[in-house]
mmCIF file of C-alpha atoms in Angstrom:
data_model
loop_
_atom_site.group_PDB
_atom_site.id
_atom_site.type_symbol
_atom_site.label_atom_id
_atom_site.label_comp_id
_atom_site.label_asym_id
_atom_site.label_seq_id
_atom_site.Cartn_x
_atom_site.Cartn_y
_atom_site.Cartn_z
ATOM 1 C CA MET A 1 15.457 14.869 38.009
ATOM 2 C CA PRO A 2 14.015 11.370 37.772
ATOM 3 C CA GLN A 3 10.876 11.105 35.648
ATOM 4 C CA LYS A 4 7.736 9.837 37.329
ATOM 5 C CA LEU A 5 6.243 6.592 36.094
ATOM 6 C CA THR A 6 3.020 5.128 37.454
ATOM 7 C CA ILE A 7 2.431 1.478 36.625
ATOM 8 C CA ASP A 8 -1.003 -0.031 37.244
ATOM 9 C CA ILE A 9 -0.979 -3.835 37.230
ATOM 10 C CA VAL A 10 -4.280 -5.638 36.781
ATOM 11 C CA SER A 11 -3.767 -9.175 38.020
ATOM 12 C CA ASP A 12 -4.921 -12.107 40.113
ATOM 13 C CA VAL A 13 -3.151 -13.823 43.010
ATOM 14 C CA VAL A 14 -3.605 -17.249 41.349
ATOM 15 C CA CYS A 15 -2.275 -16.158 37.935
ATOM 16 C CA PRO A 16 1.262 -17.534 37.385
ATOM 17 C CA TRP A 17 1.986 -15.230 34.450
ATOM 18 C CA CYS A 18 1.180 -12.263 36.716
ATOM 19 C CA ALA A 19 4.042 -13.288 39.028
ATOM 20 C CA ILE A 20 6.355 -13.973 36.061
ATOM 21 C CA GLY A 21 5.432 -10.694 34.372
ATOM 22 C CA TYR A 22 6.047 -8.714 37.541
ATOM 23 C CA LYS A 23 9.548 -10.183 37.852
ATOM 24 C CA GLY A 24 10.328 -9.132 34.286
ATOM 25 C CA LEU A 25 8.999 -5.645 34.989
ATOM 26 C CA GLU A 26 11.038 -5.441 38.189
ATOM 27 C CA GLN A 27 14.248 -6.177 36.275
ATOM 28 C CA ALA A 28 13.386 -3.529 33.676
ATOM 29 C CA ILE A 29 12.712 -0.958 36.425
ATOM 30 C CA ASP A 30 16.030 -1.797 38.121
ATOM 31 C CA ALA A 31 17.806 -1.230 34.787
ATOM 32 C CA LEU A 32 16.411 2.332 34.632
ATOM 33 C CA GLY A 33 18.375 3.174 37.765
ATOM 34 C CA ASP A 34 17.721 6.669 39.079
ATOM 35 C CA ARG A 35 16.281 7.962 35.803
ATOM 36 C CA ALA A 36 12.760 7.080 36.875
ATOM 37 C CA GLU A 37 10.724 7.232 40.042
ATOM 38 C CA VAL A 38 8.275 4.349 39.726
ATOM 39 C CA THR A 39 5.016 3.893 41.626
ATOM 40 C CA ILE A 40 3.269 0.537 41.311
ATOM 41 C CA ALA A 41 -0.394 -0.104 42.087
ATOM 42 C CA TRP A 42 -2.058 -3.529 41.895
ATOM 43 C CA HIS A 43 -5.674 -3.866 40.770
ATOM 44 C CA PRO A 44 -8.098 -6.776 41.137
ATOM 45 C CA PHE A 45 -9.069 -9.348 38.543
ATOM 46 C CA GLU A 46 -10.597 -12.701 39.427
ATOM 47 C CA LEU A 47 -9.862 -15.718 37.247
ATOM 48 C CA ALA A 48 -12.437 -17.869 39.034
ATOM 49 C CA PRO A 49 -14.878 -15.657 40.986
ATOM 50 C CA TYR A 50 -17.521 -18.411 41.004
ATOM 51 C CA LEU A 51 -15.442 -20.826 43.090
ATOM 52 C CA SER A 52 -16.206 -21.663 46.705
ATOM 53 C CA GLU A 53 -13.554 -21.412 49.395
ATOM 54 C CA ASP A 54 -12.455 -25.013 48.716
ATOM 55 C CA GLY A 55 -11.534 -24.130 45.158
ATOM 56 C CA GLN A 56 -11.216 -26.568 42.265
ATOM 57 C CA LEU A 57 -8.565 -28.961 41.015
ATOM 58 C CA LEU A 58 -6.362 -26.986 38.636
ATOM 59 C CA THR A 59 -6.494 -29.732 35.992
ATOM 60 C CA ASP A 60 -10.323 -29.595 36.014
ATOM 61 C CA TYR A 61 -10.300 -25.793 35.854
ATOM 62 C CA VAL A 62 -7.897 -25.735 32.899
ATOM 63 C CA ARG A 63 -9.876 -28.425 31.062
ATOM 64 C CA GLU A 64 -13.194 -26.610 31.599
ATOM 65 C CA ARG A 65 -11.870 -23.164 30.801
ATOM 66 C CA TYR A 66 -9.417 -23.826 27.980
ATOM 67 C CA GLY A 67 -10.351 -27.324 26.853
ATOM 68 C CA ALA A 68 -6.813 -28.486 27.635
ATOM 69 C CA PRO A 69 -6.359 -32.263 28.080
ATOM 70 C CA PRO A 70 -4.190 -33.438 31.049
ATOM 71 C CA GLU A 71 -1.008 -33.915 28.948
ATOM 72 C CA GLN A 72 -1.221 -30.397 27.533
ATOM 73 C CA SER A 73 -1.990 -29.086 30.999
ATOM 74 C CA MET A 74 1.184 -30.732 32.324
ATOM 75 C CA ARG A 75 3.287 -29.293 29.495
ATOM 76 C CA ASN A 76 1.892 -25.820 30.169
ATOM 77 C CA ARG A 77 2.685 -26.147 33.869
ATOM 78 C CA GLN A 78 6.251 -27.180 33.082
ATOM 79 C CA ARG A 79 6.606 -24.095 30.906
ATOM 80 C CA ILE A 80 5.431 -21.967 33.839
ATOM 81 C CA VAL A 81 7.799 -23.732 36.265
ATOM 82 C CA ASP A 82 10.765 -23.167 33.905
ATOM 83 C CA ALA A 83 9.887 -19.527 33.177
ATOM 84 C CA GLY A 84 9.499 -18.882 36.905
ATOM 85 C CA ALA A 85 12.754 -20.638 37.847
ATOM 86 C CA ALA A 86 14.687 -18.436 35.406
ATOM 87 C CA LEU A 87 13.424 -15.415 37.374
ATOM 88 C CA GLY A 88 13.901 -16.854 40.859
ATOM 89 C CA LEU A 89 10.257 -17.911 41.311
ATOM 90 C CA ASP A 90 9.537 -21.310 42.823
ATOM 91 C CA PHE A 91 6.361 -22.834 41.344
ATOM 92 C CA ARG A 92 5.574 -26.191 42.951
ATOM 93 C CA TYR A 93 2.673 -27.768 41.116
ATOM 94 C CA SER A 94 1.390 -31.247 41.902
ATOM 95 C CA PRO A 95 -1.568 -33.345 40.660
ATOM 96 C CA GLU A 96 -3.436 -32.014 43.749
ATOM 97 C CA SER A 97 -2.858 -28.321 42.939
ATOM 98 C CA ARG A 98 -6.032 -26.268 43.152
ATOM 99 C CA ILE A 99 -7.236 -22.834 42.087
ATOM 100 C CA TYR A 100 -9.166 -20.706 44.584
ATOM 101 C CA ASN A 101 -11.535 -17.785 44.911
ATOM 102 C CA THR A 102 -9.463 -14.627 45.499
ATOM 103 C CA PHE A 103 -12.059 -12.019 46.454
ATOM 104 C CA LYS A 104 -10.891 -11.837 50.091
ATOM 105 C CA ALA A 105 -7.262 -11.591 48.967
ATOM 106 C CA HIS A 106 -8.145 -8.605 46.754
ATOM 107 C CA GLN A 107 -9.886 -6.871 49.657
ATOM 108 C CA LEU A 108 -6.728 -7.217 51.741
ATOM 109 C CA LEU A 109 -4.577 -5.962 48.848
ATOM 110 C CA HIS A 110 -6.759 -2.857 48.585
ATOM 111 C CA TRP A 111 -6.358 -2.283 52.327
ATOM 112 C CA ALA A 112 -2.584 -2.901 52.124
ATOM 113 C CA ASP A 113 -2.298 -0.162 49.495
ATOM 114 C CA GLY A 114 -3.351 2.375 52.129
ATOM 115 C CA GLN A 115 -0.635 1.000 54.412
ATOM 116 C CA GLY A 116 2.093 1.320 51.759
ATOM 117 C CA ARG A 117 2.617 -2.475 51.784
ATOM 118 C CA GLN A 118 0.606 -3.578 48.757
ATOM 119 C CA THR A 119 3.446 -5.072 46.702
ATOM 120 C CA ALA A 120 4.832 -6.801 49.795
ATOM 121 C CA LEU A 121 1.457 -8.466 50.389
ATOM 122 C CA LYS A 122 1.040 -9.393 46.723
ATOM 123 C CA LEU A 123 4.420 -11.148 46.736
ATOM 124 C CA ALA A 124 3.593 -12.895 50.025
ATOM 125 C CA LEU A 125 0.338 -14.164 48.477
ATOM 126 C CA PHE A 126 2.134 -15.366 45.337
ATOM 127 C CA LYS A 127 4.529 -17.304 47.574
ATOM 128 C CA ALA A 128 1.738 -18.787 49.702
ATOM 129 C CA TYR A 129 -0.140 -19.953 46.628
ATOM 130 C CA PHE A 130 2.538 -20.985 44.141
ATOM 131 C CA THR A 131 5.392 -22.140 46.375
ATOM 132 C CA GLU A 132 3.611 -23.306 49.517
ATOM 133 C CA GLN A 133 0.514 -24.498 47.563
ATOM 134 C CA LYS A 134 -1.806 -23.016 50.189
ATOM 135 C CA ASN A 135 -5.482 -22.127 49.938
ATOM 136 C CA VAL A 136 -5.527 -18.345 49.423
ATOM 137 C CA ALA A 137 -9.282 -18.272 50.072
ATOM 138 C CA ASP A 138 -8.636 -19.461 53.622
ATOM 139 C CA GLU A 139 -8.584 -16.691 56.206
ATOM 140 C CA ALA A 140 -5.724 -18.121 58.281
ATOM 141 C CA VAL A 141 -3.530 -18.389 55.158
ATOM 142 C CA LEU A 142 -4.378 -14.802 54.205
ATOM 143 C CA LEU A 143 -3.603 -13.512 57.692
ATOM 144 C CA ASP A 144 -0.243 -15.342 57.735
ATOM 145 C CA ALA A 145 0.607 -13.612 54.440
ATOM 146 C CA VAL A 146 -0.482 -10.285 55.943
ATOM 147 C CA GLU A 147 1.919 -10.788 58.860
ATOM 148 C CA SER A 148 4.800 -11.864 56.645
ATOM 149 C CA ALA A 149 4.266 -8.670 54.605
ATOM 150 C CA GLY A 150 4.738 -6.601 57.753
ATOM 151 C CA LEU A 151 1.076 -5.719 58.193
ATOM 152 C CA ASP A 152 -1.172 -5.878 61.243
ATOM 153 C CA ARG A 153 -2.970 -9.213 61.609
ATOM 154 C CA ALA A 154 -5.706 -7.918 63.919
ATOM 155 C CA GLU A 155 -6.573 -5.043 61.600
ATOM 156 C CA ALA A 156 -6.628 -7.395 58.610
ATOM 157 C CA THR A 157 -9.004 -9.673 60.516
ATOM 158 C CA ALA A 158 -11.347 -6.717 61.024
ATOM 159 C CA VAL A 159 -11.079 -5.769 57.323
ATOM 160 C CA LEU A 160 -12.281 -9.243 56.335
ATOM 161 C CA ALA A 161 -14.928 -9.394 59.066
ATOM 162 C CA ASP A 162 -16.739 -6.209 58.075
ATOM 163 C CA GLY A 163 -15.996 -6.341 54.326
ATOM 164 C CA ARG A 164 -15.224 -2.616 54.292
ATOM 165 C CA HIS A 165 -13.301 -2.842 50.996
ATOM 166 C CA ALA A 166 -15.586 -5.338 49.226
ATOM 167 C CA GLY A 167 -17.584 -2.701 47.359
ATOM 168 C CA VAL A 168 -14.491 -0.836 46.153
ATOM 169 C CA VAL A 169 -12.920 -4.061 44.905
ATOM 170 C CA ARG A 170 -16.093 -4.979 42.969
ATOM 171 C CA GLY A 171 -16.157 -1.471 41.523
ATOM 172 C CA GLU A 172 -12.530 -1.748 40.415
ATOM 173 C CA GLU A 173 -13.126 -5.150 38.829
ATOM 174 C CA ASN A 174 -16.023 -3.664 36.852
ATOM 175 C CA TYR A 175 -13.946 -0.640 35.856
ATOM 176 C CA TRP A 176 -11.145 -2.747 34.376
ATOM 177 C CA ALA A 177 -13.661 -4.994 32.607
ATOM 178 C CA GLU A 178 -15.090 -1.820 31.024
ATOM 179 C CA GLN A 179 -11.553 -0.928 29.891
ATOM 180 C CA ASN A 180 -11.619 -4.245 27.958
ATOM 181 C CA ILE A 181 -9.157 -6.009 30.250
ATOM 182 C CA THR A 182 -10.284 -9.592 29.662
ATOM 183 C CA GLY A 183 -7.056 -11.371 30.603
ATOM 184 C CA VAL A 184 -4.203 -10.776 33.023
ATOM 185 C CA PRO A 185 -1.626 -9.554 33.656
ATOM 186 C CA ALA A 186 -2.132 -6.145 32.086
ATOM 187 C CA PHE A 187 0.333 -3.314 32.754
ATOM 188 C CA ILE A 188 -0.789 0.287 32.226
ATOM 189 C CA ILE A 189 1.929 2.935 32.279
ATOM 190 C CA ASN A 190 1.051 6.527 33.188
ATOM 191 C CA GLY A 191 -2.593 5.713 32.471
ATOM 192 C CA LYS A 192 -1.882 5.723 28.719
ATOM 193 C CA TYR A 193 0.310 2.883 27.529
ATOM 194 C CA MET A 194 -0.877 -0.710 27.933
ATOM 195 C CA ILE A 195 1.367 -3.773 27.898
ATOM 196 C CA PRO A 196 -0.711 -6.958 27.752
ATOM 197 C CA GLY A 197 0.590 -10.238 29.159
ATOM 198 C CA ALA A 198 3.817 -11.306 30.830
ATOM 199 C CA GLN A 199 6.750 -9.877 28.875
ATOM 200 C CA ASP A 200 10.450 -10.369 29.452
ATOM 201 C CA ALA A 201 12.648 -7.699 31.031
ATOM 202 C CA GLU A 202 13.990 -6.620 27.630
ATOM 203 C CA THR A 203 10.512 -5.965 26.217
ATOM 204 C CA PHE A 204 9.410 -4.095 29.335
ATOM 205 C CA GLY A 205 12.658 -2.115 29.189
ATOM 206 C CA ARG A 206 12.084 -1.043 25.583
ATOM 207 C CA VAL A 207 8.538 0.133 26.376
ATOM 208 C CA LEU A 208 9.609 2.006 29.513
ATOM 209 C CA GLU A 209 12.401 3.763 27.561
ATOM 210 C CA LYS A 210 9.899 4.823 24.883
ATOM 211 C CA VAL A 211 7.462 6.109 27.512
ATOM 212 C CA LEU A 212 10.228 8.135 29.191
ATOM 213 C CA GLU A 213 11.151 9.651 25.806
ATOM 214 C CA LYS A 214 7.524 10.516 24.960
ATOM 215 C CA GLU A 215 6.784 11.943 28.405
ATOM 216 C CA ALA A 216 9.963 14.047 28.332
ATOM 217 C CA ALA A 217 8.968 15.449 24.933
#
């Protein structure tokens, strides 16, 4: 009998280490084979909730938030590009790269969870933002991602129009803040074991093995 594992991932659509961390986790899950039955749920975190729909130049954001000068910013981006490439992720930064408000994206992700297509939409949004360098605050971009994830565009349009999931998303953001999640990604296994940050497949694998042992005992 495969053991059940539930993995909650607190993350943002515009967080590169969230995409990198997920790829590492995915490899670790694959390595478990049929010993575990894994359910993944994505939860909202906003890196820049104060931004307008036009967003902000990434270099300005990084300088304001982390005090990183342009050269350091470029080195950091190269590190992200290399780490992503090793996992099959295509990060295409340019001097014009921007960071955007992701509140609408999180509302659609919450809706997609009820449709059983949440991870598919998350990956489509990562691709739109990191590879295609699109504005993930823009409704047309979001709806294209919805379609590419196999979800209904018209229903997604209605979800954004009436904001039916806005309150739940805000509530979730507050909940995770109360759990002292101040940075993402954060991976919570079976509601008990927390892995902070983007780890490699080996590290995820070791933790998952330990959890399976503990849960079996």
